Structures are given as C-alpha cells and as structure tokens.
Amino acid sequence: MADRKLLAGHAVRRLRRKAGLTQAAMADALAISPSYLNLIERNQRPISATLLVKLAEAFDFDPRALAAAEPGGGVDAIRRRLTDPMFADLEIDRNELEEWLAGAPGGAEAFARAFDARGSGTGGVTDAPDPVATVRREIERWRGYFADLDAAAETIADELRMGAGDLYGAIGERLRVKHQLTIRILPVDVMPDLLRRLDLHARQLQLSETLDSASRTFAAAFQLAQIEAKAEIDALAKGAAFTDRAADRLLRRYLASYFAAALMMPYARFLRACEGTGYDIELLQRRFGAGFEQVAHRLTTLQRVGARGLPFFMVRIDRAGQSSKRFAGASGAPLAEAAARCPLWRIHHAFDRPGALNVQLVELEDGARWLTMARTVTPLGRRYGAVQAEFAVGLGVAADHAGSLAFARGVDLAGEATPIGLGCRACLREACPQRSAPPMARALTIDERERGISAFTFGGD
C-alpha cells in the first residue's frame, strides 16, 4: 500500500457507518476536516499513511482490510474475471479499470458479485447460481474469521477442559447429559455410505467406525455446534440474506464446521501454540488431536482483533487440478482467489510423494513472493476395494511474514523463487515452456519463421 495511491473511500464509509458516526464526528475523531473526509469517501483523495495510522488507533482498524475491501477484490481480481472467454473481444486496459473502481466502486462490486454468483469456471459463465461460489464470497467477506462463533467455542472448550482431559469424551458426555444424545460407533456395513448420522428417534449421533480419532472428535463437536451455537449460526446466516436455499444450508454447515474446529483448537491456546512452535503443523496436530487439513484451515482464521496470527491462505485440489476448497482469509492471496493454478507450483507435486511436505518459495507476476507448502490428505470412510480419494492441501503466507515459520528453515526467503502465474489463461509470462494456452488478455501471434520455447506467443497491451 505504501508505494501506490490508495483510494478506498468505500471502505472508510463502511467503517464510519458501522461505528454509527456522521462524517463530522468521524472527521473530529481523526483530526481532519469534514470536507477532506468527504473527498476521501468519494475517492477524490487517497488515504495517506498518517491517516491509516489514525484509523488503526481510533477504530482498532486493520489497514490490511483496505486492500481486501476494494470493490471486487481490486484491479487484479477484476482483471482475472475479465479473462473469461466471454470478454475476449474487449480490450480493457489497467487504467480503465482503475478509473472504474475509483469512479464507480459500487458498479464494480456489483459486477464482481454477479459474475461470481453465476459461476466463472473454465467453461465461462453459466445460467444457474453457484451456491459454493456464493458461500465462499460470504466467508471471504468476513475474511474467514467469525468472532462470535470463536468466542462461544472457546468458552465451551474451557468448560469441557475443566471436566475432562479427553475432548471427545467430554463432548460425548455433554451431549448425553445436557442434550440427551448418545454417540454410537457403527460398523461400515451398517453405514456403508455415511460417516455421520443423527437419529433423533433413537437419540443417537451415529458415527462410522472408519473415522479416526480426530474425525470423531470433529463430528461430535459439529453436532454440539448445531445445538449450542444455533443462535450465532442463525444470526450469521440471516445476515448473509441468501435467497438460494442451497447456499443458506451450505453456509450453515460451514459455520457449524468452523465452530467444531474452534472447539478443538480454541483461539487463544491455539495461537500461543502456533507462535511457540513456529506454526509447526505436525506438532499442532498432535497437541490438539486434529488432522492436517483441520489445522491448515484453522490457520486461515486467526484474525481476532488485538491477537492476530499470520495471514495464511489455503487451497485443496484433486489430481485434475480442480479446487474443492479455497480460503484466502486475511492474506488477500491471488493463489487462493484464482480459479486455476500454475503447474509450476509444487502443490501438484504433492501427489508424487504422498504424506510428505513440499515447501516452495514462489513469485507471482506482480513481484509478490509467497512461501508455500503442500501435502496430500486422504479422506476417511473407505472400505477395502472402494475408490480411495486423495487431495493435495496447499498452505501459504507472504514471504515477508515467513521468517519465523518452522517450515521456512533452510529456505532463503530473499533468494531465488520459482516464477509462477495464476493459470495459463491469466498468466502473461513470456517464453514459459510449461504454457498450455495463450492468455485470454493478449492476441495470439504466429511467426512461421520462428519457434520459441513456448508454442504460444502473444502481443502486448
């Protein structure tokens, strides 16, 4: 933010309205004139570094939120959307986009929401709303952190900890005594295609015997969330105001899962453990009885005011490169926001060495450097002879935040990084031997007298 003009009037206006202040009152709190604040809110003046500091001090405001709060995620995020084939005949340069976002932030945000809600996969825009994209956008609107759920989970976790050292047993006892629900582990023959089932007639939470201990604890905590965090979940779902029933139910399921993870890894204790171990994921797994993917996802949620963790992002892909989970959290990482991935990113290599960590320093086209790690995970619930699912989970943090990380040991964070893009259609790197397609934002050029490293050459802006 320091090396460019930051026009974020929409974010300042939203902050002011959230605080219930008039322009005059907020200007007084910031020691600036109401007319100057008015110009800032109308994007006719950039926000200075001094004013950023005042906002942080007066409103406990995280300056990183300004970048995340730009309409549609900012210029780069809008440009990625415009690489869709339906816009191939349009020539919109960066200056036009910057003017659009500055002059009509509401229109840019409306475009981004409409595009995301309708789906933006490789096949272009579809007619049907995409509940997954809708819910993901709501999660990112909260930057992956739900304070009320975290606080409720932490309170209950402390109560359970006082009663017993075994979290799974303590949750089971709470369900039995307080809610008249017992946990029953059933053979795979009885539940061949289910991992969890609530039988209200028998007053049982039925779990598959194929679940390991971390998954059983998570399933029990998920059930507790649906009962004891119902008010918080209802409020968040109501605030999202989804008109699509599938999106509403998907969000509720996500929020219950969020509570379950927060119950297993209570915020304050988990953050202390992260900082004390250098975010050593394998050690955190053992300490909190959680799975690798559960810990990785939890790392993207540590955004409590006054007690923030490092801003991680997480993605999960299959062997075909399709993503089933993408959480940018507070990182603002394009690697999590992009629909496609670069084959030079070693998240794809994780499948070659199942269970091993693949650490890599990468650099995007804009010069941003990220330290990433990837590892395969295998969902449970399979019986002998059935299809074995396998995914790769990628986790990353900006290189300038990575110095204290356990998995950064031995990595020269200022040294050579692998140059990658955000998928061939969005990548403008020239002479890439791995390129599979020309970028959508450039015209393909053919020279019969030459053949470069890449099969595709293209013009400039």
XYZ file of C-alpha atoms in Angstrom:
461
model
C 0.000 0.000 0.000
C 2.891 2.331 0.706
C 4.025 2.663 -2.931
C 0.679 3.451 -4.586
C -2.255 5.758 -4.175
C -4.854 4.081 -2.026
C -8.363 5.112 -2.950
C -10.605 3.290 -0.503
C -13.477 5.644 0.195
C -15.949 2.778 0.122
C -14.062 1.032 2.958
C -13.844 4.218 5.062
C -17.536 4.932 4.522
C -18.426 1.392 5.567
C -16.252 1.709 8.687
C -17.905 5.023 9.597
C -21.414 3.660 9.174
C -20.560 0.555 11.172
C -19.425 2.838 14.003
C -22.670 4.844 13.675
C -20.871 8.142 13.095
C -21.618 11.150 10.931
C -18.872 12.487 8.671
C -18.381 15.383 11.074
C -17.992 13.054 14.077
C -15.535 10.761 12.339
C -13.554 13.718 10.976
C -13.303 15.080 14.508
C -12.027 11.711 15.790
C -9.378 11.645 13.055
C -8.456 15.353 13.471
C -9.243 16.162 9.839
C -11.859 18.385 8.255
C -15.291 17.001 7.288
C -14.741 18.243 3.720
C -11.483 16.271 3.463
C -13.210 13.130 4.767
C -15.986 13.692 2.238
C -13.415 13.788 -0.577
C -11.818 10.575 0.725
C -15.165 8.774 0.852
C -15.884 9.887 -2.727
C -12.464 8.557 -3.835
C -11.313 12.029 -4.802
C -8.410 11.900 -2.358
C -6.129 8.949 -1.487
C -5.639 7.793 2.092
C -2.281 8.865 3.482
C -0.074 6.729 5.708
C -0.724 9.135 8.587
C -4.471 8.738 8.217
C -4.101 4.955 8.100
C -2.374 5.092 11.475
C -5.129 7.297 12.888
C -7.816 4.896 11.625
C -5.994 1.986 13.247
C -5.663 3.796 16.566
C -9.128 5.339 16.720
C -11.173 2.399 15.422
C -8.978 -0.658 16.101
C -8.851 -0.987 12.349
C -6.536 -3.361 10.455
C -5.079 -1.438 7.455
C -4.791 -4.730 5.539
C -8.573 -4.700 5.337
C -8.443 -1.779 2.903
C -6.841 -3.885 0.203
C -9.254 -6.738 0.835
C -12.195 -4.332 0.847
C -11.553 -2.893 -2.627
C -14.535 -3.394 -4.957
C -14.432 -6.882 -6.407
C -11.124 -7.527 -4.656
C -9.337 -4.734 -6.537
C -7.961 -4.210 -10.028
C -6.123 -7.524 -10.266
C -9.164 -9.529 -9.156
C -11.393 -7.726 -11.684
C -8.804 -8.368 -14.414
C -8.844 -12.084 -13.625
C -12.603 -12.130 -14.067
C -12.228 -10.356 -17.412
C -10.022 -13.183 -18.708
C -13.193 -15.239 -19.094
C -13.722 -16.151 -22.774
C -16.954 -14.141 -22.904
C -14.874 -10.936 -22.608
C -12.202 -11.979 -25.132
C -13.236 -9.363 -27.709
C -12.956 -6.475 -25.242
C -9.728 -4.559 -24.830
C -9.833 -3.075 -21.333
C -6.517 -1.826 -20.010
C -5.484 -1.373 -16.401
C -6.004 2.397 -16.439
C -9.643 1.944 -17.437
C -10.162 -0.492 -14.577
C -8.528 1.829 -12.051
C -10.766 4.682 -13.202
C -13.831 2.440 -12.988
C -13.057 1.286 -9.448
C -12.310 4.833 -8.316
C -15.311 6.444 -10.022
C -17.931 3.730 -9.599
C -16.895 1.310 -6.824
C -20.482 0.164 -6.352
C -20.801 -0.761 -10.017
C -17.520 -2.689 -9.942
C -18.598 -4.571 -6.814
C -21.978 -5.349 -8.405
C -20.226 -6.747 -11.492
C -17.962 -8.924 -9.339
C -20.858 -10.279 -7.277
C -22.966 -11.042 -10.333
C -20.059 -12.747 -12.075
C -19.105 -14.830 -9.026
C -22.686 -15.772 -8.196
C -23.258 -17.146 -11.681
C -20.070 -19.189 -11.696
C -16.811 -18.460 -13.532
C -15.188 -21.781 -14.334
C -13.185 -22.592 -17.446
C -16.362 -23.112 -19.416
C -17.428 -19.493 -18.943
C -20.437 -18.026 -17.177
C -23.352 -20.369 -16.550
C -27.011 -19.576 -16.140
C -27.528 -21.258 -12.768
C -26.390 -19.627 -9.495
C -23.439 -21.369 -7.876
C -24.110 -21.852 -4.149
C -20.473 -22.798 -3.500
C -19.207 -19.525 -5.008
C -21.908 -17.595 -3.154
C -20.923 -19.078 0.214
C -17.216 -18.675 -0.468
C -17.761 -14.985 -1.152
C -19.614 -14.603 2.166
C -16.760 -16.340 4.008
C -14.216 -14.039 2.396
C -16.374 -11.026 3.246
C -15.699 -11.927 6.880
C -12.045 -12.577 5.995
C -12.534 -16.125 7.227
C -12.987 -15.114 10.875
C -16.269 -15.289 12.813
C -15.698 -13.671 16.189
C -18.973 -14.724 17.843
C -18.502 -18.378 16.917
C -14.892 -18.345 18.086
C -15.797 -16.776 21.425
C -18.624 -19.244 22.040
C -16.425 -22.205 21.120
C -13.608 -21.001 23.359
C -15.959 -20.654 26.340
C -17.318 -24.171 25.906
C -13.817 -25.568 25.310
C -12.691 -24.154 28.655
C -15.692 -25.733 30.369
C -15.001 -29.107 28.771
C -11.314 -28.908 29.614
C -12.116 -28.426 33.295
C -14.283 -31.531 33.279
C -12.003 -33.958 31.441
C -8.727 -34.121 29.557
C -10.247 -36.158 26.735
C -12.110 -33.707 24.490
C -14.020 -36.367 22.579
C -15.173 -37.973 25.799
C -16.082 -34.597 27.298
C -18.183 -33.633 24.261
C -19.887 -37.012 24.318
C -20.733 -36.595 27.989
C -22.078 -33.077 27.399
C -24.270 -34.315 24.554
C -25.568 -37.151 26.759
C -26.227 -35.174 29.935
C -27.315 -31.829 28.553
C -28.994 -32.839 25.289
C -29.928 -36.494 25.789
C -27.885 -37.614 22.798
C -25.530 -40.569 22.919
C -22.715 -41.316 20.494
C -22.707 -44.736 18.895
C -19.977 -46.109 16.623
C -21.487 -48.302 13.894
C -19.856 -50.833 11.543
C -19.240 -49.845 7.946
C -21.744 -52.493 6.851
C -24.488 -50.604 8.689
C -23.377 -47.184 7.373
C -21.703 -48.033 4.049
C -22.060 -44.570 2.524
C -22.285 -42.331 5.595
C -19.748 -41.002 8.068
C -22.204 -39.327 10.428
C -25.943 -39.553 11.021
C -28.222 -38.011 13.639
C -31.015 -40.408 14.588
C -33.452 -38.285 16.603
C -35.813 -41.228 17.142
C -33.083 -43.229 18.899
C -31.489 -40.027 20.306
C -28.153 -41.083 18.842
C -25.306 -39.453 16.980
C -24.142 -42.376 14.865
C -20.562 -42.337 13.590
C -18.840 -44.663 11.165
C -16.126 -46.932 12.504
C -13.911 -45.765 9.615
C -13.401 -42.336 11.224
C -10.123 -41.771 13.047
C -9.977 -40.086 16.446
C -9.615 -36.530 15.085
C -12.575 -37.013 12.743
C -14.723 -38.481 15.522
C -13.979 -35.504 17.750
C -14.790 -33.139 14.900
C -18.087 -34.922 14.176
C -19.107 -34.745 17.833
C -18.138 -31.062 18.003
C -20.109 -30.397 14.797
C -23.212 -31.853 16.442
C -22.656 -29.730 19.536
C -22.374 -26.665 17.284
C -25.773 -27.322 15.741
C -27.306 -27.264 19.210
C -25.321 -24.827 21.348
C -24.165 -22.387 18.653
C -27.520 -22.300 16.886
C -28.205 -18.664 17.789
C -24.840 -17.469 16.454
C -25.191 -19.543 13.282
C -28.759 -18.311 12.719
C -27.637 -14.689 13.082
C -24.793 -15.095 10.585
C -26.995 -16.922 8.092
C -29.698 -14.280 8.436
C -27.114 -11.558 7.869
C -25.991 -13.224 4.639
C -29.592 -12.937 3.377
C -29.210 -15.664 0.771
C -32.235 -16.229 -1.440
C -30.879 -19.593 -2.575
C -31.806 -22.339 -0.104
C -28.805 -24.483 -1.052
C -26.421 -21.603 -0.344
C -28.084 -20.931 3.007
C -27.755 -24.558 4.117
C -24.199 -24.780 2.829
C -23.243 -21.680 4.830
C -24.839 -23.118 7.969
C -22.889 -26.337 7.522
C -19.680 -24.367 7.087
C -20.356 -22.304 10.228
C -21.018 -25.443 12.271
C -17.734 -26.856 10.974
C -15.997 -23.598 11.882
C -17.320 -23.894 15.443
C -16.185 -27.531 15.629
C -12.643 -26.594 14.610
C -12.629 -23.688 17.069
C -13.751 -26.051 19.825
C -10.909 -28.459 19.048
C -8.380 -25.638 18.642
C -9.526 -22.806 20.981
C -8.314 -19.443 19.709
C -6.009 -18.180 22.465
C -4.424 -21.549 23.227
C -4.030 -22.394 19.561
C -2.439 -19.029 18.696
C 0.036 -19.366 21.586
C 0.933 -22.841 20.368
C 1.378 -21.544 16.815
C 3.716 -18.779 17.905
C 5.604 -21.066 20.290
C 6.205 -23.788 17.691
C 6.779 -21.635 14.616
C 3.445 -22.807 13.205
C 4.716 -26.388 13.102
C 1.647 -28.091 11.668
C 2.585 -31.651 12.553
C 3.260 -30.677 16.151
C -0.007 -28.713 16.277
C -1.825 -31.807 15.012
C -0.542 -33.897 17.878
C -1.063 -31.215 20.510
C -4.704 -30.569 19.603
C -5.688 -34.005 18.319
C -6.568 -32.634 14.892
C -5.939 -33.622 11.289
C -3.559 -31.891 8.892
C -6.347 -30.300 6.862
C -8.173 -29.191 10.012
C -5.061 -27.405 11.291
C -4.303 -25.883 7.878
C -7.808 -24.429 7.622
C -7.701 -23.162 11.201
C -4.549 -21.201 10.401
C -6.500 -19.102 7.876
C -8.964 -17.933 10.563
C -6.662 -16.329 13.145
C -7.824 -12.726 12.798
C -9.039 -11.732 16.268
C -8.591 -8.011 16.887
C -5.542 -7.485 19.050
C -4.430 -11.110 18.715
C -3.922 -11.854 15.047
C -1.953 -14.758 13.703
C -0.073 -14.800 10.419
C -2.319 -14.302 7.367
C -2.300 -17.752 5.746
C -4.241 -18.927 2.721
C -5.270 -22.494 1.934
C -6.405 -24.398 -1.148
C -7.326 -28.022 -1.716
C -7.139 -29.636 -5.153
C -7.506 -33.064 -6.718
C -5.179 -34.682 -9.265
C -7.023 -32.958 -12.093
C -6.238 -29.573 -10.527
C -9.850 -28.892 -9.577
C -10.217 -26.984 -6.318
C -12.729 -28.074 -3.694
C -11.642 -25.570 -1.037
C -10.156 -22.079 -1.315
C -9.699 -19.847 1.721
C -7.837 -16.563 1.327
C -8.510 -15.428 4.899
C -6.776 -12.121 5.547
C -3.916 -12.908 3.169
C -5.540 -11.499 0.036
C -3.548 -14.158 -1.810
C -4.283 -14.404 -5.541
C -3.235 -18.049 -5.307
C -6.389 -18.711 -3.302
C -8.644 -16.412 -5.292
C -7.705 -17.671 -8.769
C -9.884 -20.366 -10.306
C -6.867 -22.007 -11.979
C -3.352 -22.835 -10.839
C 0.112 -22.881 -12.348
C 1.650 -26.342 -12.950
C 4.992 -24.951 -11.758
C 3.528 -24.545 -8.273
C 4.529 -27.670 -6.351
C 1.100 -28.225 -4.889
C 0.712 -30.523 -7.893
C 3.908 -32.397 -6.970
C 2.463 -33.406 -3.615
C 0.762 -36.382 -5.253
C 4.190 -37.784 -6.199
C 5.176 -38.153 -2.536
C 2.019 -38.844 -0.508
C 2.238 -37.557 3.055
C 5.477 -35.609 2.517
C 5.719 -31.823 2.793
C 6.621 -29.913 -0.366
C 7.988 -26.467 0.520
C 8.479 -23.853 -2.199
C 9.193 -20.141 -2.499
C 7.203 -18.714 -5.412
C 6.971 -15.317 -7.053
C 3.920 -14.005 -8.913
C 3.953 -11.673 -11.900
C 3.485 -8.617 -9.698
C 6.632 -9.486 -7.735
C 4.795 -10.747 -4.640
C 6.629 -13.659 -3.040
C 4.924 -16.428 -1.085
C 6.291 -19.302 0.939
C 4.049 -22.286 0.323
C 3.845 -25.869 1.463
C 1.714 -28.724 0.210
C 0.846 -32.219 1.365
C -1.618 -34.892 0.367
C -4.581 -35.831 2.537
C -6.776 -38.895 2.249
C -10.380 -38.634 3.448
C -11.613 -41.459 5.612
C -14.677 -43.595 5.157
C -13.392 -46.102 2.599
C -13.736 -49.832 2.893
C -11.416 -52.300 1.180
C -11.757 -52.278 -2.602
C -13.588 -48.942 -2.774
C -12.284 -45.826 -4.520
C -9.612 -44.063 -2.468
C -9.960 -40.295 -2.662
C -6.821 -38.179 -2.463
C -6.342 -34.415 -2.354
C -3.433 -32.012 -2.050
C -3.707 -29.233 0.516
C -1.660 -26.131 -0.176
C -0.900 -23.570 2.522
C 0.989 -20.327 2.134
C 1.938 -16.991 3.630
C 3.634 -13.879 2.248
C 7.405 -14.379 2.293
C 7.987 -11.270 4.403
C 5.905 -12.878 7.196
C 7.536 -16.310 6.938
C 10.865 -15.858 8.720
C 9.745 -17.479 11.984
C 7.996 -20.477 10.441
C 9.207 -23.983 11.145
C 8.840 -24.986 7.504
C 10.888 -21.949 6.403
C 14.061 -23.345 7.967
C 16.707 -23.765 5.327
C 14.826 -21.582 2.819
C 16.469 -18.357 1.656
C 13.424 -16.093 1.630
C 15.374 -13.394 -0.200
C 16.858 -15.860 -2.658
C 15.675 -17.275 -5.955
C 11.961 -18.057 -6.180
C 10.043 -20.070 -8.743
C 8.219 -17.692 -11.120
C 4.603 -18.817 -11.419
C 1.304 -17.446 -12.663
C -2.384 -17.887 -11.927
C -3.104 -20.382 -14.667
C -2.119 -20.062 -18.326
C -5.219 -18.116 -19.332
C -4.466 -15.397 -16.776
C -0.650 -15.517 -16.925
C 1.305 -13.036 -19.051
C 4.771 -14.556 -18.551
C 6.505 -14.980 -21.878
C 8.666 -17.910 -23.020
C 7.265 -20.306 -20.424
C 7.993 -23.887 -21.553
C 5.085 -25.164 -19.455
C 2.466 -22.940 -21.111
C -0.591 -24.874 -22.294
C -2.665 -21.984 -23.640
C -2.204 -18.323 -24.569
C -3.501 -15.705 -22.135
C -7.026 -14.501 -22.784
C -5.964 -10.881 -22.346
C -3.499 -10.957 -25.275
C -3.757 -11.549 -29.018
C -2.047 -14.720 -30.244
C 0.771 -14.051 -32.732
C 2.106 -16.590 -35.234
C 5.530 -16.346 -36.894
C 6.232 -19.163 -39.338
C 9.945 -18.313 -39.385
C 10.493 -18.794 -35.656
C 9.618 -21.291 -32.927
C 10.233 -20.221 -29.362
C 10.388 -22.128 -26.098
C 6.633 -21.771 -25.782
C 4.256 -22.886 -28.513
C 2.231 -19.725 -27.887
C 3.475 -16.175 -28.425
C 1.323 -13.155 -27.907
C 1.276 -9.387 -28.268
C 1.379 -6.696 -25.604
C -1.357 -4.476 -24.207
